[in-house]
PDB file of N, CA and C in Angstrom:
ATOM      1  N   UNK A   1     -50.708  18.509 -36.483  1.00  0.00           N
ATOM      2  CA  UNK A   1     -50.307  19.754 -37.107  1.00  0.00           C
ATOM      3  C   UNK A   1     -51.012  20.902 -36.410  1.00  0.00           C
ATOM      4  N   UNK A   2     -50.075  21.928 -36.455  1.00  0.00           N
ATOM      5  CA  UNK A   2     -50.636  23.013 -35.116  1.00  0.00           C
ATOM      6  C   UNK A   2     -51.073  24.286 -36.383  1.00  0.00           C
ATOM      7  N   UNK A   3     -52.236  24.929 -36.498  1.00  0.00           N
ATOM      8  CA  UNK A   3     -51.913  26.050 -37.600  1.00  0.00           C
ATOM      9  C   UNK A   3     -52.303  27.284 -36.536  1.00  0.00           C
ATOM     10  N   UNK A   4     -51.107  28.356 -37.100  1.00  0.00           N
ATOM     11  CA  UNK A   4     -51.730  29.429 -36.176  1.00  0.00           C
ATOM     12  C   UNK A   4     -52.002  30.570 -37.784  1.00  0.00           C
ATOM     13  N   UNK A   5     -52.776  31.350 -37.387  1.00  0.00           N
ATOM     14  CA  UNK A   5     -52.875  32.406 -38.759  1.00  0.00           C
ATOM     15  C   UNK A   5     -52.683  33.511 -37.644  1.00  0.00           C
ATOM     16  N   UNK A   6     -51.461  34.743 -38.366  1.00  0.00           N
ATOM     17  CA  UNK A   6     -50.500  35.864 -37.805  1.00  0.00           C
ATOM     18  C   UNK A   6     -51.134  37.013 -38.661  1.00  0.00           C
ATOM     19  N   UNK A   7     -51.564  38.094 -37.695  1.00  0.00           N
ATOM     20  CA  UNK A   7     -51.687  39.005 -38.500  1.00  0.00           C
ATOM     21  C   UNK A   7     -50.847  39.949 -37.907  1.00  0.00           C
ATOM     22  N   UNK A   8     -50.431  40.897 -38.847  1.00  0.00           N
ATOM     23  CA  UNK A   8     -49.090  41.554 -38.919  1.00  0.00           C
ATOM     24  C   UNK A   8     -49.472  42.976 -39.695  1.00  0.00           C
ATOM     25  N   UNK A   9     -48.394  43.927 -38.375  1.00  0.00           N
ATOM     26  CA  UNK A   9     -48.497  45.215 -38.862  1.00  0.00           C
ATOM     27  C   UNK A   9     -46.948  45.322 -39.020  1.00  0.00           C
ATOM     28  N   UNK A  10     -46.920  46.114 -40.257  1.00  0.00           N
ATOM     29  CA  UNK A  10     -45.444  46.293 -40.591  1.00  0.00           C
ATOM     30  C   UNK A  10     -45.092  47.700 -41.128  1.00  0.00           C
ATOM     31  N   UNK A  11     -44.408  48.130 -41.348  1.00  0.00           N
ATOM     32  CA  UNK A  11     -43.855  49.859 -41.167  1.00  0.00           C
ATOM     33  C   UNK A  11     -44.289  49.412 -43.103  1.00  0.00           C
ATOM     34  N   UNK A  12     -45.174  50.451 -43.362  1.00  0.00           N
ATOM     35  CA  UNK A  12     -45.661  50.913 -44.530  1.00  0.00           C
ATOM     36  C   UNK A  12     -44.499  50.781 -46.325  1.00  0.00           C
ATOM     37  N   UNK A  13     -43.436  51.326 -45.681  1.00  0.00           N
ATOM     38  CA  UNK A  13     -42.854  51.410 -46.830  1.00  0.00           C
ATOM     39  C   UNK A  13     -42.290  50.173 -47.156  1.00  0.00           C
ATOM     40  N   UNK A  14     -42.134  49.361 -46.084  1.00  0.00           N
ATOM     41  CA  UNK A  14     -41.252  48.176 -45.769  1.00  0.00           C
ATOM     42  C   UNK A  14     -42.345  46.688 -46.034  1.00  0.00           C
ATOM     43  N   UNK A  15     -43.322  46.450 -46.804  1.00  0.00           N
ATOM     44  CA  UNK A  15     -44.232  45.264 -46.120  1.00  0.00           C
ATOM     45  C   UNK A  15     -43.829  44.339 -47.656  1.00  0.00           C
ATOM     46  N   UNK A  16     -43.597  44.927 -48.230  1.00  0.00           N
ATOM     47  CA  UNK A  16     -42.926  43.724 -49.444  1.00  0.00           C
ATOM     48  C   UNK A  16     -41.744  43.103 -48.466  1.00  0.00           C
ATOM     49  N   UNK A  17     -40.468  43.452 -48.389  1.00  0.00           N
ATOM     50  CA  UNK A  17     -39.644  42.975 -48.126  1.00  0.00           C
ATOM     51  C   UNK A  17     -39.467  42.718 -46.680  1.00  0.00           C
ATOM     52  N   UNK A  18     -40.620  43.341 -45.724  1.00  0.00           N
ATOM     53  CA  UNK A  18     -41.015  41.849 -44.821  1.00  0.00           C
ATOM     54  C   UNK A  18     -41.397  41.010 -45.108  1.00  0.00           C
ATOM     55  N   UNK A  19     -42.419  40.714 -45.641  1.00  0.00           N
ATOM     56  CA  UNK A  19     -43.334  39.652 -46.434  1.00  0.00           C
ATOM     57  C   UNK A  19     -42.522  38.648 -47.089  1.00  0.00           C
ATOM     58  N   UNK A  20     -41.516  39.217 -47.812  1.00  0.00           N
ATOM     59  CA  UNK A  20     -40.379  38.153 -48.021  1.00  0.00           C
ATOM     60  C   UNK A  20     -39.721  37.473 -47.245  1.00  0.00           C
ATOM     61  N   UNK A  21     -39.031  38.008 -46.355  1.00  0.00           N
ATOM     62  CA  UNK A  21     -38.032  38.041 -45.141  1.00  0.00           C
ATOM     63  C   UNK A  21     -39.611  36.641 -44.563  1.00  0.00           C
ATOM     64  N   UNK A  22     -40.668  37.097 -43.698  1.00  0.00           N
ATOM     65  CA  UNK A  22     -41.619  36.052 -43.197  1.00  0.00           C
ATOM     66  C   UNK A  22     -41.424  34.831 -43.719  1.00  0.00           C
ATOM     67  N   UNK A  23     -41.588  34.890 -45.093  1.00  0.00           N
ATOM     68  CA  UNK A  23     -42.321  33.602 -46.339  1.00  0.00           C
ATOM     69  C   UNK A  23     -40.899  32.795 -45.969  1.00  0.00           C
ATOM     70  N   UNK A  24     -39.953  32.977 -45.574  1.00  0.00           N
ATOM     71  CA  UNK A  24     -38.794  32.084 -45.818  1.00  0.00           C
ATOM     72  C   UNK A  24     -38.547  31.993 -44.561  1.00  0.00           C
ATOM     73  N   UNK A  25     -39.046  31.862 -43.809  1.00  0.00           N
ATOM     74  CA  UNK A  25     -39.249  31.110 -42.534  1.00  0.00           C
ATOM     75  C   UNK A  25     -39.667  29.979 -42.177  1.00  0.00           C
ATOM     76  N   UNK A  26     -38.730  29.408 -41.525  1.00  0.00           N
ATOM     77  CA  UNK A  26     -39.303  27.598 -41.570  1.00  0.00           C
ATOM     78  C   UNK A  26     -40.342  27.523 -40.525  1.00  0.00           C
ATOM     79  N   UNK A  27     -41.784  26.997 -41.340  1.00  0.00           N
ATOM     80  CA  UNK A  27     -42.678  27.157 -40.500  1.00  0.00           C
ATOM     81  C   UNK A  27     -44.103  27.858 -40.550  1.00  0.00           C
ATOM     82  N   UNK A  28     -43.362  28.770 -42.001  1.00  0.00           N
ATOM     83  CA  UNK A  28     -44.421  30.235 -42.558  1.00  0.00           C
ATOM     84  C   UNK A  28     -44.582  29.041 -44.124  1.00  0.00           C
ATOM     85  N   UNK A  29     -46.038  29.307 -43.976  1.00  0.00           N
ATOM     86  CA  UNK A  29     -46.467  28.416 -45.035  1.00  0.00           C
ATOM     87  C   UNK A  29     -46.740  29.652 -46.563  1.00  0.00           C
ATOM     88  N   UNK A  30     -47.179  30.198 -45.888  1.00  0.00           N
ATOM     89  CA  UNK A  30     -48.032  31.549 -46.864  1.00  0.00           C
ATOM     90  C   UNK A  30     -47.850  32.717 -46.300  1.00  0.00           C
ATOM     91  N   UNK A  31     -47.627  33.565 -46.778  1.00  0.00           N
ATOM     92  CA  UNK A  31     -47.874  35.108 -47.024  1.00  0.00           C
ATOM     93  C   UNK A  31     -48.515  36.012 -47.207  1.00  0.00           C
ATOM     94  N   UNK A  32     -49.799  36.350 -47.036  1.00  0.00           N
ATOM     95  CA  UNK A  32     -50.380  37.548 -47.816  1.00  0.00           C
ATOM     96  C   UNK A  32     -50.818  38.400 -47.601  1.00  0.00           C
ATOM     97  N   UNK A  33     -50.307  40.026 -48.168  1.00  0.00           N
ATOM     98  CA  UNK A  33     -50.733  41.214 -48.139  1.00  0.00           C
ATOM     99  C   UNK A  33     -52.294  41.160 -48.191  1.00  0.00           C
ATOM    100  N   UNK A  34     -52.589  42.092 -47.117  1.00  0.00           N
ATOM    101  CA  UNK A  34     -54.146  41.835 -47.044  1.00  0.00           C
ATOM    102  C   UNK A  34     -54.535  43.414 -46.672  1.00  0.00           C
ATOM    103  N   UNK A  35     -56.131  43.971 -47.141  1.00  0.00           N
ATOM    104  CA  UNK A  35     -56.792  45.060 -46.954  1.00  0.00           C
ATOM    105  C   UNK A  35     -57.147  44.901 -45.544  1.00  0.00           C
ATOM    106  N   UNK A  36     -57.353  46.172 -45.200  1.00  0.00           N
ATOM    107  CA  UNK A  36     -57.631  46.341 -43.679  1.00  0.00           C
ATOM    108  C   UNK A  36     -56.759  46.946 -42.512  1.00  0.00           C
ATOM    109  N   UNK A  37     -57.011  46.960 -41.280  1.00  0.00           N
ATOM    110  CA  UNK A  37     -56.378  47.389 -40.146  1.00  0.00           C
ATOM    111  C   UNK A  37     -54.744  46.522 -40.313  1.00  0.00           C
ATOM    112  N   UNK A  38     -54.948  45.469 -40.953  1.00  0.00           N
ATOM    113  CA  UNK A  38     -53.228  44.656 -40.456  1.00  0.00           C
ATOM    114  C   UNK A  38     -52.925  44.882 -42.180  1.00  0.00           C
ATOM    115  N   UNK A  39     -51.489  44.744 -41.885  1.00  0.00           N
ATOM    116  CA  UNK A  39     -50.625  44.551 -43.618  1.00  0.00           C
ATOM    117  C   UNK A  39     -50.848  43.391 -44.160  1.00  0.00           C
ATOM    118  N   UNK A  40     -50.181  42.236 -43.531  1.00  0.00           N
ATOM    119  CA  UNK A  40     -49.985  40.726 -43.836  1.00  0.00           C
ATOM    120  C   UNK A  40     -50.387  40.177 -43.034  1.00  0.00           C
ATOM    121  N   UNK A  41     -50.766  38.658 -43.531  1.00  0.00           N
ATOM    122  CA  UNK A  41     -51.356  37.441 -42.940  1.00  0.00           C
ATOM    123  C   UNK A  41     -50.114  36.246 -42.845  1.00  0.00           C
ATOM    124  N   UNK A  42     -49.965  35.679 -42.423  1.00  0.00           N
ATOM    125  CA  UNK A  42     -48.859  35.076 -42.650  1.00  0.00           C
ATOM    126  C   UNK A  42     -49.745  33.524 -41.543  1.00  0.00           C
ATOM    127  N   UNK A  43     -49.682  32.278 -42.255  1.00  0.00           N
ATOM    128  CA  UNK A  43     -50.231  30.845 -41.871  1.00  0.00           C
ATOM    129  C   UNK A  43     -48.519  30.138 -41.517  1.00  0.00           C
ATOM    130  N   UNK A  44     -48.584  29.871 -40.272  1.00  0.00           N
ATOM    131  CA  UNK A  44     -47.707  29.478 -39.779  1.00  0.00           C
ATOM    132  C   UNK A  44     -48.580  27.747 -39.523  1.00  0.00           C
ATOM    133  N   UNK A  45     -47.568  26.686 -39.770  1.00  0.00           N
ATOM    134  CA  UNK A  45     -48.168  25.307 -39.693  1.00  0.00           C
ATOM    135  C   UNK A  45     -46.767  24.279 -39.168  1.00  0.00           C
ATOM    136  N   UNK A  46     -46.820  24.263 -38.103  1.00  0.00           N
ATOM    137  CA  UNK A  46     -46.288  23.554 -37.193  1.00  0.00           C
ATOM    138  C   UNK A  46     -46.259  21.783 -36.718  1.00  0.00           C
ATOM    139  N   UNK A  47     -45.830  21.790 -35.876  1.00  0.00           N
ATOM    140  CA  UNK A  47     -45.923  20.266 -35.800  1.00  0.00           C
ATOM    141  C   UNK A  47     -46.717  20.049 -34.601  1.00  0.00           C
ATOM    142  N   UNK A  48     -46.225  20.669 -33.402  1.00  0.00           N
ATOM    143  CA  UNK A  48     -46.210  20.910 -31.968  1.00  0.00           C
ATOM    144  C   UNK A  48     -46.656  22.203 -31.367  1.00  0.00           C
ATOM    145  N   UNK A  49     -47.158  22.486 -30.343  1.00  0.00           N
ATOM    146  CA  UNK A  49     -47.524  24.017 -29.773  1.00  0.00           C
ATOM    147  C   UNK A  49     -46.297  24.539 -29.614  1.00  0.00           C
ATOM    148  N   UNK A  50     -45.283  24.055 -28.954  1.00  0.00           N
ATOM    149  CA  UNK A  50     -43.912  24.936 -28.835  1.00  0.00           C
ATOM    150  C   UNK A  50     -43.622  25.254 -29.595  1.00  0.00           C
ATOM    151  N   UNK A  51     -43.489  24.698 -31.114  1.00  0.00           N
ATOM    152  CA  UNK A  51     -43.002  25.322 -31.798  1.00  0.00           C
ATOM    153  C   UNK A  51     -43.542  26.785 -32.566  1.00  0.00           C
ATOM    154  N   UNK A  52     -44.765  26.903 -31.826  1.00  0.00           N
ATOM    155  CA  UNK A  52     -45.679  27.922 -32.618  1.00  0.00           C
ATOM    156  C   UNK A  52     -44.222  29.449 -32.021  1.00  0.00           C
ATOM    157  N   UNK A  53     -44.003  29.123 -30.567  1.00  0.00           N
ATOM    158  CA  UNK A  53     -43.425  30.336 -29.527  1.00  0.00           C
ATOM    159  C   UNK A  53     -42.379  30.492 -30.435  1.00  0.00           C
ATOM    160  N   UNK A  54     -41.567  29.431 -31.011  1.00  0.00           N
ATOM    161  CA  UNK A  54     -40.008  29.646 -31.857  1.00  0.00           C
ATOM    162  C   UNK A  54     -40.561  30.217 -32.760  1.00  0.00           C
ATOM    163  N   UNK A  55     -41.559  30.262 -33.540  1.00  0.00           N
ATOM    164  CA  UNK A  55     -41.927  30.917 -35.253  1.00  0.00           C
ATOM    165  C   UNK A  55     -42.496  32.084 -35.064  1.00  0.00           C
ATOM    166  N   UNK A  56     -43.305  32.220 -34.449  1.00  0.00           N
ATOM    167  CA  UNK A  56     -43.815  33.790 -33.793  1.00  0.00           C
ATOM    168  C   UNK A  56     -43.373  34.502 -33.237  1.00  0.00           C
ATOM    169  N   UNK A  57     -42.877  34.695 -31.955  1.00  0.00           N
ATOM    170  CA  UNK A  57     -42.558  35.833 -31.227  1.00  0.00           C
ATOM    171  C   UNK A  57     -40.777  35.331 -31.481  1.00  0.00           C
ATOM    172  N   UNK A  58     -40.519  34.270 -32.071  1.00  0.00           N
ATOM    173  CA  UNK A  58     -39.170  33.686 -31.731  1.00  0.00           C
ATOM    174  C   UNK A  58     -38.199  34.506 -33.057  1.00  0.00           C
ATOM    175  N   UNK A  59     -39.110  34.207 -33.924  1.00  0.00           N
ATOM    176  CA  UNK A  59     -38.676  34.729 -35.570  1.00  0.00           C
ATOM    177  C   UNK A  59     -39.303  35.879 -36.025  1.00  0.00           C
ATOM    178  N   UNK A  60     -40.653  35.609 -36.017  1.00  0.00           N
ATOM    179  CA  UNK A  60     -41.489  36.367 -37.456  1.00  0.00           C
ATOM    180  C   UNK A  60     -41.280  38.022 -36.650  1.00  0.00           C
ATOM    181  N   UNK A  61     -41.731  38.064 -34.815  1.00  0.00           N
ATOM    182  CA  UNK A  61     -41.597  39.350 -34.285  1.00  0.00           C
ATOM    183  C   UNK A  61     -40.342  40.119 -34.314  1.00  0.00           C
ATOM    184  N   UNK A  62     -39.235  39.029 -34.546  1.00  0.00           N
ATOM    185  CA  UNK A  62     -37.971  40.024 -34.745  1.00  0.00           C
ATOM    186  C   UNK A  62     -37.352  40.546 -36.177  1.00  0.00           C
ATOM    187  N   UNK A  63     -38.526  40.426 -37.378  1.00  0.00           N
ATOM    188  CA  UNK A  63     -38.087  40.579 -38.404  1.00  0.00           C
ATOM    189  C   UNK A  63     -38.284  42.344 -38.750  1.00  0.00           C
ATOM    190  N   UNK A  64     -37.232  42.943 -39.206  1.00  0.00           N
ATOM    191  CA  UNK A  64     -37.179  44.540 -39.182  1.00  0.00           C
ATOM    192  C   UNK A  64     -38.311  44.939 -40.024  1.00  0.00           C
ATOM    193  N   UNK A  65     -38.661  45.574 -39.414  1.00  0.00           N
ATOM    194  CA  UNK A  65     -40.042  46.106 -40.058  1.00  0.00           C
ATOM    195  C   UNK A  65     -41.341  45.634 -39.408  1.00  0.00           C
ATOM    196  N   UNK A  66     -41.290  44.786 -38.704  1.00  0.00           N
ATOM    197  CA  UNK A  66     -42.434  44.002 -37.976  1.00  0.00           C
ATOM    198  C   UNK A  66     -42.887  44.996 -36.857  1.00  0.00           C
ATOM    199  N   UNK A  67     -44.166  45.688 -36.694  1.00  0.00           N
ATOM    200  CA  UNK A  67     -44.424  46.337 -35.699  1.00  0.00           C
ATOM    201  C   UNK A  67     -45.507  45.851 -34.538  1.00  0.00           C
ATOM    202  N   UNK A  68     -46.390  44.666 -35.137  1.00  0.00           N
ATOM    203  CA  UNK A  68     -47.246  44.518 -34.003  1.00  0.00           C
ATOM    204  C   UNK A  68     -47.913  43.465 -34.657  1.00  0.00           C
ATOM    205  N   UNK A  69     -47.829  41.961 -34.282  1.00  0.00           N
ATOM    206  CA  UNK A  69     -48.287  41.129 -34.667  1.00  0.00           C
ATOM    207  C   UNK A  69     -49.716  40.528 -33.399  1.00  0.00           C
ATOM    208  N   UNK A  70     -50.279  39.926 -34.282  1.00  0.00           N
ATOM    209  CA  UNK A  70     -52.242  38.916 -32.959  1.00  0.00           C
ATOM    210  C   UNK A  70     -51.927  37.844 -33.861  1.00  0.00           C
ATOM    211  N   UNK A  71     -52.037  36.431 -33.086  1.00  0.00           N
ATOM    212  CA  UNK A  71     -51.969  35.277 -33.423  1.00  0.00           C
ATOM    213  C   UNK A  71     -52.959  34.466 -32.747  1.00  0.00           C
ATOM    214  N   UNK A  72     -53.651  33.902 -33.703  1.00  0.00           N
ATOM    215  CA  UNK A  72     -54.886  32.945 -33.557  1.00  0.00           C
ATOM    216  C   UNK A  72     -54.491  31.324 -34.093  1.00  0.00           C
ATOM    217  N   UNK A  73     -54.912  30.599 -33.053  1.00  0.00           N
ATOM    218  CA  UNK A  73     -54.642  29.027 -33.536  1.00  0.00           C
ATOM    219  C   UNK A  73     -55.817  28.809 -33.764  1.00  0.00           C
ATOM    220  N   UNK A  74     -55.829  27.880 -34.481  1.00  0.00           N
ATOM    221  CA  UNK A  74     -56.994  26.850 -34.933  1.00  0.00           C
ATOM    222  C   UNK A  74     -57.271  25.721 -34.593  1.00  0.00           C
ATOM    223  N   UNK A  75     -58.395  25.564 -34.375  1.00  0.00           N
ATOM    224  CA  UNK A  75     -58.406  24.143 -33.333  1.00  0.00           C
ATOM    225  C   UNK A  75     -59.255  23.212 -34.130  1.00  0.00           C
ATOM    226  N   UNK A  76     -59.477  23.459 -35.543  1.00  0.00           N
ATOM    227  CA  UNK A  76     -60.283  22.718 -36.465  1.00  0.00           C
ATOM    228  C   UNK A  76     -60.165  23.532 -37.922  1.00  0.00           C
ATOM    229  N   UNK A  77     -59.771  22.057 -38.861  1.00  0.00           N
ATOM    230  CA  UNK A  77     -59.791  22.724 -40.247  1.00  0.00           C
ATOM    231  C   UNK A  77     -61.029  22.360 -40.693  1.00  0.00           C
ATOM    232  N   UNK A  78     -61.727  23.245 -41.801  1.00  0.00           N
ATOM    233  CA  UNK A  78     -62.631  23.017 -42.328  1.00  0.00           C
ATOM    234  C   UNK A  78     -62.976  23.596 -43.681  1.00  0.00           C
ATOM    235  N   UNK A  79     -62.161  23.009 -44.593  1.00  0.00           N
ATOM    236  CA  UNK A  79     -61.845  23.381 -46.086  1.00  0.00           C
ATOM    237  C   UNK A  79     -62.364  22.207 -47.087  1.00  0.00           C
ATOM    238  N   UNK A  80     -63.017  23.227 -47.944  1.00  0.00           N
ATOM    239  CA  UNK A  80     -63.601  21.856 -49.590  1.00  0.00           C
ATOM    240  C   UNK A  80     -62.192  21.109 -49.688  1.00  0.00           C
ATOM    241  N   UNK A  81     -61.069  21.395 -49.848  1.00  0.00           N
ATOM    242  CA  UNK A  81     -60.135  20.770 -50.096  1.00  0.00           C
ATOM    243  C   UNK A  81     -59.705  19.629 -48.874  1.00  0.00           C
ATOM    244  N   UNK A  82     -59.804  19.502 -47.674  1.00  0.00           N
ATOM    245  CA  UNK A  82     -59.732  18.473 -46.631  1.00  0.00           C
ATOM    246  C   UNK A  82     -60.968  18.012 -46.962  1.00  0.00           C
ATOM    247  N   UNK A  83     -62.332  18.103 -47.038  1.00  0.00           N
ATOM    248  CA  UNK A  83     -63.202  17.511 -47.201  1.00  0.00           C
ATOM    249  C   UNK A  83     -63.401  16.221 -48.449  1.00  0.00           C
ATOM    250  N   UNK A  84     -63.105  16.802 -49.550  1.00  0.00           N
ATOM    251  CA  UNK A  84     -62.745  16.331 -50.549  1.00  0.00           C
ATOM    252  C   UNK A  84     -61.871  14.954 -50.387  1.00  0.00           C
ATOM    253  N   UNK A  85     -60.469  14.833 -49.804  1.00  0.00           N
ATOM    254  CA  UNK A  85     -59.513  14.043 -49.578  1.00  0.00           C
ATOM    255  C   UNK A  85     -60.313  12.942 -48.616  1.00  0.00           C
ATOM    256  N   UNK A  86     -60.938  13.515 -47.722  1.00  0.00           N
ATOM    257  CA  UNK A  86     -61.732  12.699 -46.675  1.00  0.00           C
ATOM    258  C   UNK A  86     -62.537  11.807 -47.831  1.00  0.00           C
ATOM    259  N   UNK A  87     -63.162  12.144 -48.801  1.00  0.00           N
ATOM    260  CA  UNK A  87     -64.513  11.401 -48.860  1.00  0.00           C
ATOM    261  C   UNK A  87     -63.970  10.577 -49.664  1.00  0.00           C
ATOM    262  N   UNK A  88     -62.900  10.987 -50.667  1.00  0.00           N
ATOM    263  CA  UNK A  88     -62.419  10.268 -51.410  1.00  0.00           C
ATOM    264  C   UNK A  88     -61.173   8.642 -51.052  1.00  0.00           C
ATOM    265  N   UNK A  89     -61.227   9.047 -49.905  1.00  0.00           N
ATOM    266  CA  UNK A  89     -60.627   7.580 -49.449  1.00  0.00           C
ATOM    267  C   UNK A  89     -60.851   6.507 -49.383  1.00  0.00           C
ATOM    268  N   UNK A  90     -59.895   5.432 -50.126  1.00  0.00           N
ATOM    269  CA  UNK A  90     -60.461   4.608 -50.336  1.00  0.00           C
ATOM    270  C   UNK A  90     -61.462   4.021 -51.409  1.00  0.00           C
ATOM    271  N   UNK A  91     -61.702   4.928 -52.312  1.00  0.00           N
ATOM    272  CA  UNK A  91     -62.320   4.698 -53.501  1.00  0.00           C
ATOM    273  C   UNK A  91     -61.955   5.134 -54.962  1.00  0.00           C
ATOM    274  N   UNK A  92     -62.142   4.550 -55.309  1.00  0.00           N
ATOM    275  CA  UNK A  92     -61.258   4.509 -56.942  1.00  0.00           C
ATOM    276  C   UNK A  92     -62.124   4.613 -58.031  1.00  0.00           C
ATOM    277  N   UNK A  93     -61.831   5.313 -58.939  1.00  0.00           N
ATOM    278  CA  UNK A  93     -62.592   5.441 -60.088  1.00  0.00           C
ATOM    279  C   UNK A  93     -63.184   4.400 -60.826  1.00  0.00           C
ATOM    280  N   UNK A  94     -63.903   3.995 -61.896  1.00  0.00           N
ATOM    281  CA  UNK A  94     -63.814   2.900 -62.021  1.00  0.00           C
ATOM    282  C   UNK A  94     -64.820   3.006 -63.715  1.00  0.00           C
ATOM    283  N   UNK A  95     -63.937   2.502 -64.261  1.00  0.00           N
ATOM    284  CA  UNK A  95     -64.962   2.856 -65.921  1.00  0.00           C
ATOM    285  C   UNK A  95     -66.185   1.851 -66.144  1.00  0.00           C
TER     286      UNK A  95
END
């Protein structure tokens, strides 16, 4: 699984109904309006690296309102929630 996280500048009046338009993209996991220099975040989660080029510059950059997207891949997850699943493998509750 390939994750890239998109940050996205989008024409002001317009970032709801980009944000929509993104989220329903096959490929766009999440959405979110965020404080700061960019509008939205948008977690793109893939299968393959090529497919990152079809969801990014292929889709998400041609969506109206989209003015200037930076895309960062990740080359390691590291979340309580993957951690969690890890430790718990393989072991069962037991009264």
């Amino acid at each position: 699984m390939v994750t890239a996280i998109v940050h996205i500048k989008a024409e002001v009046d317009r970032i709801p109904e980009v944000a929509q338009t993104i989220a329903e993209i096959d490929g766009v996991s999440e959405v979110y309006s965020i404080t700061g220099e960019w509008d939205l975040l948008a977690m793109v989660r893939v299968a393959r690296y090529e497919e990152v080029a079809e969801v990014i510059p292929g889709r998400v950059n041609k969506v109206d309102g989209v003015e200037h997207t930076e895309t960062h891949i990740a080359f390691r997850t590291y979340s309580k929630h993957d951690l969690d699943a890890a430790f718990s493998i393989g072991f069962a509750e037991t009264d």
